[in-house]
């Protein structure tokens, strides 16, 4: 695992935090909140897990592999949910989640 790989994963985690937070905020403004409730819940969970993972990677924690595995799982769930919605913010979030999941899977291996 190189410094460049670690930094790439940190950057993906932080990008995902931003995309998830933006998506959750935008979802809350949607007229049919019942339809998008699961999206908001997963956005928030994913943002929290990504933020924790980024911090653990930054400090070189021995728990980084477990955190990356959890992060990949959270990102995959969030991407699956957001990907079902046509809103631009959901599609941007799903893409950021897929990218983060891919890099975190590599870091967890």
Short mmCIF file of N, CA, C and O in Angstrom, two decimals:
data_model
loop_
_atom_site.label_atom_id
_atom_site.label_comp_id
_atom_site.label_asym_id
_atom_site.label_seq_id
_atom_site.Cartn_x
_atom_site.Cartn_y
_atom_site.Cartn_z
N UNK A 1 0.85 -1.17 0.00
CA UNK A 1 0.00 0.00 0.00
C UNK A 1 0.90 1.24 0.00
O UNK A 1 1.68 1.44 0.92
N UNK A 2 0.77 2.04 -1.03
CA UNK A 2 1.62 3.23 -1.17
C UNK A 2 0.92 4.46 -0.60
O UNK A 2 -0.30 4.47 -0.40
N UNK A 3 1.71 5.50 -0.37
CA UNK A 3 1.14 6.77 0.09
C UNK A 3 0.13 7.31 -0.92
O UNK A 3 -0.89 7.88 -0.54
N UNK A 4 0.41 7.12 -2.20
CA UNK A 4 -0.50 7.60 -3.25
C UNK A 4 -1.84 6.86 -3.17
O UNK A 4 -2.91 7.47 -3.35
N UNK A 5 -1.80 5.55 -2.93
CA UNK A 5 -3.04 4.77 -2.80
C UNK A 5 -3.84 5.23 -1.59
O UNK A 5 -5.07 5.37 -1.67
N UNK A 6 -3.15 5.47 -0.50
CA UNK A 6 -3.82 5.93 0.71
C UNK A 6 -4.48 7.29 0.46
O UNK A 6 -5.64 7.50 0.80
N UNK A 7 -3.73 8.20 -0.16
CA UNK A 7 -4.27 9.54 -0.43
C UNK A 7 -5.45 9.48 -1.38
O UNK A 7 -6.43 10.20 -1.21
N UNK A 8 -5.37 8.62 -2.38
CA UNK A 8 -6.48 8.47 -3.33
C UNK A 8 -7.74 7.99 -2.61
O UNK A 8 -8.84 8.48 -2.87
N UNK A 9 -7.59 7.07 -1.68
CA UNK A 9 -8.72 6.57 -0.93
C UNK A 9 -9.27 7.64 0.01
O UNK A 9 -10.49 7.81 0.12
N UNK A 10 -8.39 8.37 0.67
CA UNK A 10 -8.83 9.48 1.54
C UNK A 10 -9.64 10.48 0.72
O UNK A 10 -10.72 10.91 1.13
N UNK A 11 -9.12 10.86 -0.45
CA UNK A 11 -9.80 11.84 -1.31
C UNK A 11 -11.17 11.31 -1.73
O UNK A 11 -12.16 12.07 -1.73
N UNK A 12 -11.26 10.03 -2.08
CA UNK A 12 -12.54 9.44 -2.49
C UNK A 12 -13.52 9.44 -1.32
O UNK A 12 -14.71 9.72 -1.51
N UNK A 13 -13.03 9.14 -0.13
CA UNK A 13 -13.89 9.16 1.06
C UNK A 13 -14.43 10.57 1.31
O UNK A 13 -15.63 10.74 1.57
N UNK A 14 -13.56 11.56 1.22
CA UNK A 14 -13.99 12.93 1.46
C UNK A 14 -14.93 13.43 0.37
O UNK A 14 -15.90 14.15 0.67
N UNK A 15 -14.69 13.05 -0.87
CA UNK A 15 -15.61 13.39 -1.97
C UNK A 15 -16.98 12.75 -1.72
O UNK A 15 -18.03 13.36 -1.97
N UNK A 16 -16.95 11.53 -1.21
CA UNK A 16 -18.20 10.82 -0.94
C UNK A 16 -18.96 11.48 0.21
O UNK A 16 -20.19 11.59 0.16
N UNK A 17 -18.25 11.91 1.24
CA UNK A 17 -18.90 12.64 2.33
C UNK A 17 -19.65 13.84 1.77
O UNK A 17 -20.84 14.05 2.07
N UNK A 18 -18.97 14.62 0.94
CA UNK A 18 -19.59 15.82 0.38
C UNK A 18 -20.80 15.47 -0.49
O UNK A 18 -21.85 16.12 -0.39
N UNK A 19 -20.68 14.46 -1.32
CA UNK A 19 -21.78 14.06 -2.20
C UNK A 19 -22.97 13.54 -1.40
O UNK A 19 -24.13 13.86 -1.71
N UNK A 20 -22.70 12.76 -0.37
CA UNK A 20 -23.78 12.21 0.45
C UNK A 20 -24.50 13.31 1.24
O UNK A 20 -25.72 13.31 1.35
N UNK A 21 -23.72 14.23 1.80
CA UNK A 21 -24.34 15.33 2.55
C UNK A 21 -25.18 16.21 1.62
O UNK A 21 -26.29 16.62 1.97
N UNK A 22 -24.66 16.50 0.44
CA UNK A 22 -25.41 17.31 -0.53
C UNK A 22 -26.69 16.58 -0.96
O UNK A 22 -27.75 17.19 -1.08
N UNK A 23 -26.58 15.28 -1.17
CA UNK A 23 -27.74 14.49 -1.59
C UNK A 23 -28.80 14.47 -0.49
O UNK A 23 -29.98 14.69 -0.76
N UNK A 24 -28.39 14.23 0.74
CA UNK A 24 -29.34 14.19 1.85
C UNK A 24 -30.06 15.52 1.99
O UNK A 24 -31.29 15.56 2.16
N UNK A 25 -29.31 16.61 1.90
CA UNK A 25 -29.91 17.94 2.01
C UNK A 25 -30.90 18.19 0.88
O UNK A 25 -32.02 18.66 1.11
N UNK A 26 -30.51 17.83 -0.33
CA UNK A 26 -31.40 18.03 -1.48
C UNK A 26 -32.63 17.12 -1.38
O UNK A 26 -33.74 17.54 -1.72
N UNK A 27 -32.43 15.90 -0.91
CA UNK A 27 -33.57 14.97 -0.77
C UNK A 27 -34.61 15.51 0.20
O UNK A 27 -35.82 15.33 -0.02
N UNK A 28 -34.15 16.15 1.25
CA UNK A 28 -35.08 16.69 2.24
C UNK A 28 -35.97 17.79 1.66
O UNK A 28 -37.03 18.08 2.21
N UNK A 29 -35.56 18.38 0.56
CA UNK A 29 -36.35 19.41 -0.10
C UNK A 29 -37.29 18.84 -1.16
O UNK A 29 -38.09 19.57 -1.74
N UNK A 30 -37.18 17.54 -1.42
CA UNK A 30 -38.05 16.91 -2.42
C UNK A 30 -39.49 16.83 -1.90
O UNK A 30 -39.71 16.64 -0.70
N UNK A 31 -40.46 16.95 -2.80
CA UNK A 31 -41.87 16.95 -2.36
C UNK A 31 -42.35 15.60 -1.79
O UNK A 31 -43.18 15.59 -0.90
N UNK A 32 -41.84 14.50 -2.29
CA UNK A 32 -42.28 13.18 -1.84
C UNK A 32 -41.21 12.56 -0.94
O UNK A 32 -40.46 11.68 -1.36
N UNK A 33 -41.16 13.02 0.29
CA UNK A 33 -40.13 12.57 1.22
C UNK A 33 -40.26 11.08 1.55
O UNK A 33 -39.25 10.41 1.76
N UNK A 34 -41.48 10.57 1.56
CA UNK A 34 -41.66 9.14 1.84
C UNK A 34 -40.92 8.28 0.83
O UNK A 34 -40.34 7.26 1.19
N UNK A 35 -40.93 8.69 -0.43
CA UNK A 35 -40.29 7.91 -1.49
C UNK A 35 -38.76 7.92 -1.33
O UNK A 35 -38.08 6.97 -1.73
N UNK A 36 -38.22 8.95 -0.72
CA UNK A 36 -36.77 9.14 -0.70
C UNK A 36 -36.17 9.02 0.70
O UNK A 36 -34.99 9.24 0.90
N UNK A 37 -36.98 8.61 1.65
CA UNK A 37 -36.53 8.50 3.05
C UNK A 37 -35.32 7.58 3.21
O UNK A 37 -34.36 7.91 3.90
N UNK A 38 -35.34 6.42 2.57
CA UNK A 38 -34.22 5.48 2.67
C UNK A 38 -32.94 6.10 2.12
O UNK A 38 -31.85 5.86 2.63
N UNK A 39 -33.07 6.90 1.11
CA UNK A 39 -31.92 7.57 0.50
C UNK A 39 -31.27 8.51 1.52
O UNK A 39 -30.05 8.48 1.70
N UNK A 40 -32.07 9.29 2.20
CA UNK A 40 -31.55 10.23 3.20
C UNK A 40 -30.83 9.46 4.32
O UNK A 40 -29.73 9.82 4.73
N UNK A 41 -31.46 8.41 4.79
CA UNK A 41 -30.88 7.62 5.88
C UNK A 41 -29.53 7.02 5.46
O UNK A 41 -28.53 7.11 6.19
N UNK A 42 -29.47 6.44 4.26
CA UNK A 42 -28.22 5.85 3.78
C UNK A 42 -27.17 6.92 3.49
O UNK A 42 -25.98 6.70 3.73
N UNK A 43 -27.60 8.06 2.96
CA UNK A 43 -26.66 9.17 2.72
C UNK A 43 -25.95 9.55 4.01
O UNK A 43 -24.72 9.70 4.04
N UNK A 44 -26.71 9.69 5.06
CA UNK A 44 -26.12 10.13 6.34
C UNK A 44 -25.21 9.06 6.92
O UNK A 44 -24.13 9.36 7.42
N UNK A 45 -25.65 7.80 6.89
CA UNK A 45 -24.80 6.71 7.38
C UNK A 45 -23.51 6.63 6.58
O UNK A 45 -22.42 6.51 7.15
N UNK A 46 -23.63 6.71 5.28
CA UNK A 46 -22.46 6.60 4.41
C UNK A 46 -21.50 7.76 4.65
O UNK A 46 -20.28 7.56 4.75
N UNK A 47 -22.02 8.97 4.78
CA UNK A 47 -21.17 10.13 5.04
C UNK A 47 -20.39 9.96 6.34
O UNK A 47 -19.19 10.24 6.40
N UNK A 48 -21.05 9.46 7.37
CA UNK A 48 -20.38 9.26 8.65
C UNK A 48 -19.29 8.19 8.56
O UNK A 48 -18.19 8.38 9.08
N UNK A 49 -19.60 7.09 7.90
CA UNK A 49 -18.60 6.01 7.77
C UNK A 49 -17.42 6.47 6.91
O UNK A 49 -16.26 6.20 7.25
N UNK A 50 -17.69 7.20 5.84
CA UNK A 50 -16.62 7.71 4.99
C UNK A 50 -15.73 8.69 5.75
O UNK A 50 -14.50 8.67 5.60
N UNK A 51 -16.32 9.56 6.55
CA UNK A 51 -15.54 10.53 7.32
C UNK A 51 -14.64 9.81 8.33
O UNK A 51 -13.46 10.15 8.46
N UNK A 52 -15.19 8.82 9.01
CA UNK A 52 -14.39 8.05 9.96
C UNK A 52 -13.25 7.32 9.24
O UNK A 52 -12.10 7.34 9.71
N UNK A 53 -13.57 6.72 8.11
CA UNK A 53 -12.55 5.98 7.36
C UNK A 53 -11.42 6.92 6.92
O UNK A 53 -10.24 6.58 7.04
N UNK A 54 -11.78 8.08 6.42
CA UNK A 54 -10.76 9.05 6.00
C UNK A 54 -9.87 9.42 7.18
O UNK A 54 -8.64 9.47 7.04
N UNK A 55 -10.46 9.68 8.35
CA UNK A 55 -9.65 10.04 9.51
C UNK A 55 -8.72 8.91 9.93
O UNK A 55 -7.57 9.15 10.28
N UNK A 56 -9.22 7.67 9.91
CA UNK A 56 -8.38 6.54 10.29
C UNK A 56 -7.23 6.35 9.30
O UNK A 56 -6.11 6.04 9.70
N UNK A 57 -7.52 6.55 8.02
CA UNK A 57 -6.46 6.46 7.01
C UNK A 57 -5.43 7.57 7.20
O UNK A 57 -4.22 7.34 7.09
N UNK A 58 -5.89 8.77 7.51
CA UNK A 58 -4.98 9.90 7.70
C UNK A 58 -4.01 9.66 8.84
O UNK A 58 -2.85 10.07 8.77
N UNK A 59 -4.48 9.00 9.89
CA UNK A 59 -3.61 8.80 11.05
C UNK A 59 -2.86 7.48 11.01
O UNK A 59 -2.13 7.14 11.94
N UNK A 60 -3.07 6.69 9.94
CA UNK A 60 -2.36 5.43 9.82
C UNK A 60 -2.82 4.39 10.83
O UNK A 60 -2.03 3.56 11.28
N UNK A 61 -4.08 4.42 11.16
CA UNK A 61 -4.63 3.50 12.16
C UNK A 61 -4.51 2.04 11.71
O UNK A 61 -4.66 1.71 10.54
N UNK A 62 -4.27 1.18 12.69
CA UNK A 62 -4.26 -0.26 12.42
C UNK A 62 -5.66 -0.77 12.07
O UNK A 62 -5.79 -1.90 11.59
N UNK A 63 -6.67 0.02 12.30
CA UNK A 63 -8.05 -0.37 11.99
C UNK A 63 -8.49 0.03 10.59
O UNK A 63 -9.65 -0.14 10.22
N UNK A 64 -7.55 0.55 9.79
CA UNK A 64 -7.94 1.07 8.48
C UNK A 64 -8.57 0.00 7.58
O UNK A 64 -9.52 0.28 6.86
N UNK A 65 -8.08 -1.22 7.61
CA UNK A 65 -8.63 -2.25 6.72
C UNK A 65 -10.08 -2.57 7.07
O UNK A 65 -10.93 -2.67 6.17
N UNK A 66 -10.37 -2.68 8.36
CA UNK A 66 -11.75 -2.94 8.78
C UNK A 66 -12.65 -1.75 8.44
O UNK A 66 -13.79 -1.93 8.00
N UNK A 67 -12.13 -0.55 8.66
CA UNK A 67 -12.91 0.65 8.33
C UNK A 67 -13.18 0.72 6.84
O UNK A 67 -14.30 1.05 6.41
N UNK A 68 -12.18 0.40 6.03
CA UNK A 68 -12.36 0.44 4.58
C UNK A 68 -13.38 -0.60 4.12
O UNK A 68 -14.17 -0.34 3.22
N UNK A 69 -13.37 -1.77 4.75
CA UNK A 69 -14.36 -2.80 4.40
C UNK A 69 -15.77 -2.32 4.73
O UNK A 69 -16.70 -2.48 3.92
N UNK A 70 -15.95 -1.72 5.90
CA UNK A 70 -17.25 -1.19 6.29
C UNK A 70 -17.65 -0.05 5.37
O UNK A 70 -18.81 0.06 4.94
N UNK A 71 -16.70 0.80 5.04
CA UNK A 71 -16.96 1.94 4.15
C UNK A 71 -17.43 1.45 2.78
O UNK A 71 -18.39 1.98 2.23
N UNK A 72 -16.76 0.45 2.25
CA UNK A 72 -17.16 -0.09 0.95
C UNK A 72 -18.59 -0.62 1.01
O UNK A 72 -19.39 -0.39 0.10
N UNK A 73 -18.92 -1.31 2.11
CA UNK A 73 -20.28 -1.84 2.27
C UNK A 73 -21.31 -0.72 2.34
O UNK A 73 -22.35 -0.78 1.68
N UNK A 74 -21.02 0.32 3.12
CA UNK A 74 -21.93 1.45 3.24
C UNK A 74 -22.09 2.18 1.90
O UNK A 74 -23.20 2.54 1.50
N UNK A 75 -20.97 2.35 1.20
CA UNK A 75 -21.01 3.03 -0.10
C UNK A 75 -21.80 2.23 -1.14
O UNK A 75 -22.56 2.81 -1.93
N UNK A 76 -21.63 0.92 -1.13
CA UNK A 76 -22.38 0.09 -2.08
C UNK A 76 -23.87 0.15 -1.82
O UNK A 76 -24.68 0.24 -2.75
N UNK A 77 -24.27 0.14 -0.54
CA UNK A 77 -25.69 0.24 -0.20
C UNK A 77 -26.25 1.60 -0.60
O UNK A 77 -27.35 1.69 -1.17
N UNK A 78 -25.49 2.65 -0.34
CA UNK A 78 -25.94 4.00 -0.68
C UNK A 78 -26.02 4.17 -2.20
O UNK A 78 -26.99 4.74 -2.71
N UNK A 79 -25.03 3.66 -2.91
CA UNK A 79 -25.04 3.76 -4.38
C UNK A 79 -26.24 3.02 -4.97
O UNK A 79 -26.87 3.52 -5.91
N UNK A 80 -26.57 1.87 -4.41
CA UNK A 80 -27.71 1.10 -4.91
C UNK A 80 -29.01 1.87 -4.71
O UNK A 80 -29.86 1.92 -5.60
N UNK A 81 -29.15 2.49 -3.54
CA UNK A 81 -30.38 3.26 -3.26
C UNK A 81 -30.43 4.52 -4.11
O UNK A 81 -31.42 4.79 -4.78
N UNK A 82 -29.37 5.32 -4.08
CA UNK A 82 -29.36 6.58 -4.83
C UNK A 82 -29.50 6.34 -6.33
O UNK A 82 -30.13 7.13 -7.03
N UNK A 83 -28.90 5.25 -6.80
CA UNK A 83 -28.97 4.94 -8.23
C UNK A 83 -30.37 4.68 -8.74
O UNK A 83 -30.63 4.75 -9.94
N UNK A 84 -31.30 4.40 -7.83
CA UNK A 84 -32.70 4.16 -8.22
C UNK A 84 -33.47 5.45 -8.48
O UNK A 84 -34.56 5.41 -9.03
N UNK A 85 -32.92 6.58 -8.06
CA UNK A 85 -33.62 7.86 -8.17
C UNK A 85 -33.04 8.68 -9.32
O UNK A 85 -31.84 8.67 -9.55
N UNK A 86 -33.91 9.38 -10.03
CA UNK A 86 -33.51 10.14 -11.21
C UNK A 86 -32.92 11.51 -10.90
O UNK A 86 -32.38 12.16 -11.79
N UNK A 87 -33.01 11.95 -9.67
CA UNK A 87 -32.51 13.28 -9.32
C UNK A 87 -31.00 13.36 -9.59
O UNK A 87 -30.27 12.41 -9.33
N UNK A 88 -30.56 14.50 -10.07
CA UNK A 88 -29.13 14.70 -10.35
C UNK A 88 -28.29 14.48 -9.09
O UNK A 88 -27.23 13.86 -9.15
N UNK A 89 -28.76 14.99 -7.97
CA UNK A 89 -27.99 14.85 -6.73
C UNK A 89 -27.85 13.38 -6.33
O UNK A 89 -26.82 12.97 -5.82
N UNK A 90 -28.88 12.60 -6.58
CA UNK A 90 -28.80 11.16 -6.28
C UNK A 90 -27.83 10.45 -7.22
O UNK A 90 -27.05 9.60 -6.79
N UNK A 91 -27.85 10.82 -8.47
CA UNK A 91 -26.94 10.20 -9.44
C UNK A 91 -25.48 10.57 -9.16
O UNK A 91 -24.59 9.72 -9.25
N UNK A 92 -25.24 11.83 -8.78
CA UNK A 92 -23.88 12.25 -8.41
C UNK A 92 -23.42 11.51 -7.17
O UNK A 92 -22.26 11.07 -7.08
N UNK A 93 -24.31 11.35 -6.22
CA UNK A 93 -23.97 10.64 -4.99
C UNK A 93 -23.66 9.17 -5.29
O UNK A 93 -22.68 8.62 -4.79
N UNK A 94 -24.49 8.55 -6.09
CA UNK A 94 -24.28 7.13 -6.44
C UNK A 94 -22.91 6.94 -7.08
O UNK A 94 -22.19 5.99 -6.77
N UNK A 95 -22.51 7.85 -7.95
CA UNK A 95 -21.22 7.74 -8.62
C UNK A 95 -20.08 7.91 -7.63
O UNK A 95 -19.10 7.17 -7.66
N UNK A 96 -20.19 8.89 -6.74
CA UNK A 96 -19.15 9.09 -5.73
C UNK A 96 -19.05 7.87 -4.81
O UNK A 96 -17.95 7.45 -4.45
N UNK A 97 -20.18 7.28 -4.48
CA UNK A 97 -20.20 6.09 -3.63
C UNK A 97 -19.56 4.90 -4.33
O UNK A 97 -18.79 4.15 -3.71
N UNK A 98 -19.84 4.73 -5.61
CA UNK A 98 -19.23 3.62 -6.35
C UNK A 98 -17.71 3.77 -6.41
O UNK A 98 -16.97 2.79 -6.23
N UNK A 99 -17.25 4.97 -6.66
CA UNK A 99 -15.80 5.23 -6.72
C UNK A 99 -15.16 4.96 -5.37
O UNK A 99 -14.11 4.31 -5.29
N UNK A 100 -15.76 5.44 -4.31
CA UNK A 100 -15.22 5.24 -2.97
C UNK A 100 -15.22 3.76 -2.60
O UNK A 100 -14.24 3.25 -2.05
N UNK A 101 -16.30 3.06 -2.92
CA UNK A 101 -16.38 1.63 -2.61
C UNK A 101 -15.27 0.86 -3.30
O UNK A 101 -14.64 -0.02 -2.70
N UNK A 102 -15.02 1.19 -4.54
CA UNK A 102 -13.98 0.49 -5.31
C UNK A 102 -12.60 0.67 -4.66
O UNK A 102 -11.85 -0.29 -4.47
N UNK A 103 -12.28 1.91 -4.30
CA UNK A 103 -10.98 2.17 -3.69
C UNK A 103 -10.88 1.58 -2.29
O UNK A 103 -9.82 1.07 -1.90
N UNK A 104 -11.95 1.65 -1.54
CA UNK A 104 -11.93 1.08 -0.18
C UNK A 104 -11.80 -0.44 -0.22
O UNK A 104 -11.13 -1.02 0.64
N UNK A 105 -12.40 -1.08 -1.20
CA UNK A 105 -12.25 -2.54 -1.32
C UNK A 105 -10.78 -2.91 -1.52
O UNK A 105 -10.29 -3.86 -0.94
N UNK A 106 -10.09 -2.12 -2.34
CA UNK A 106 -8.66 -2.37 -2.57
C UNK A 106 -7.86 -2.18 -1.28
O UNK A 106 -6.94 -2.94 -0.99
N UNK A 107 -8.21 -1.16 -0.51
CA UNK A 107 -7.49 -0.87 0.73
C UNK A 107 -7.79 -1.93 1.81
O UNK A 107 -6.96 -2.18 2.67
N UNK A 108 -8.97 -2.52 1.75
CA UNK A 108 -9.36 -3.51 2.75
C UNK A 108 -8.74 -4.86 2.50
O UNK A 108 -8.63 -5.69 3.40
N UNK A 109 -8.30 -5.08 1.25
CA UNK A 109 -7.75 -6.41 0.88
C UNK A 109 -6.41 -6.68 1.52
O UNK A 109 -5.67 -5.81 1.87
#
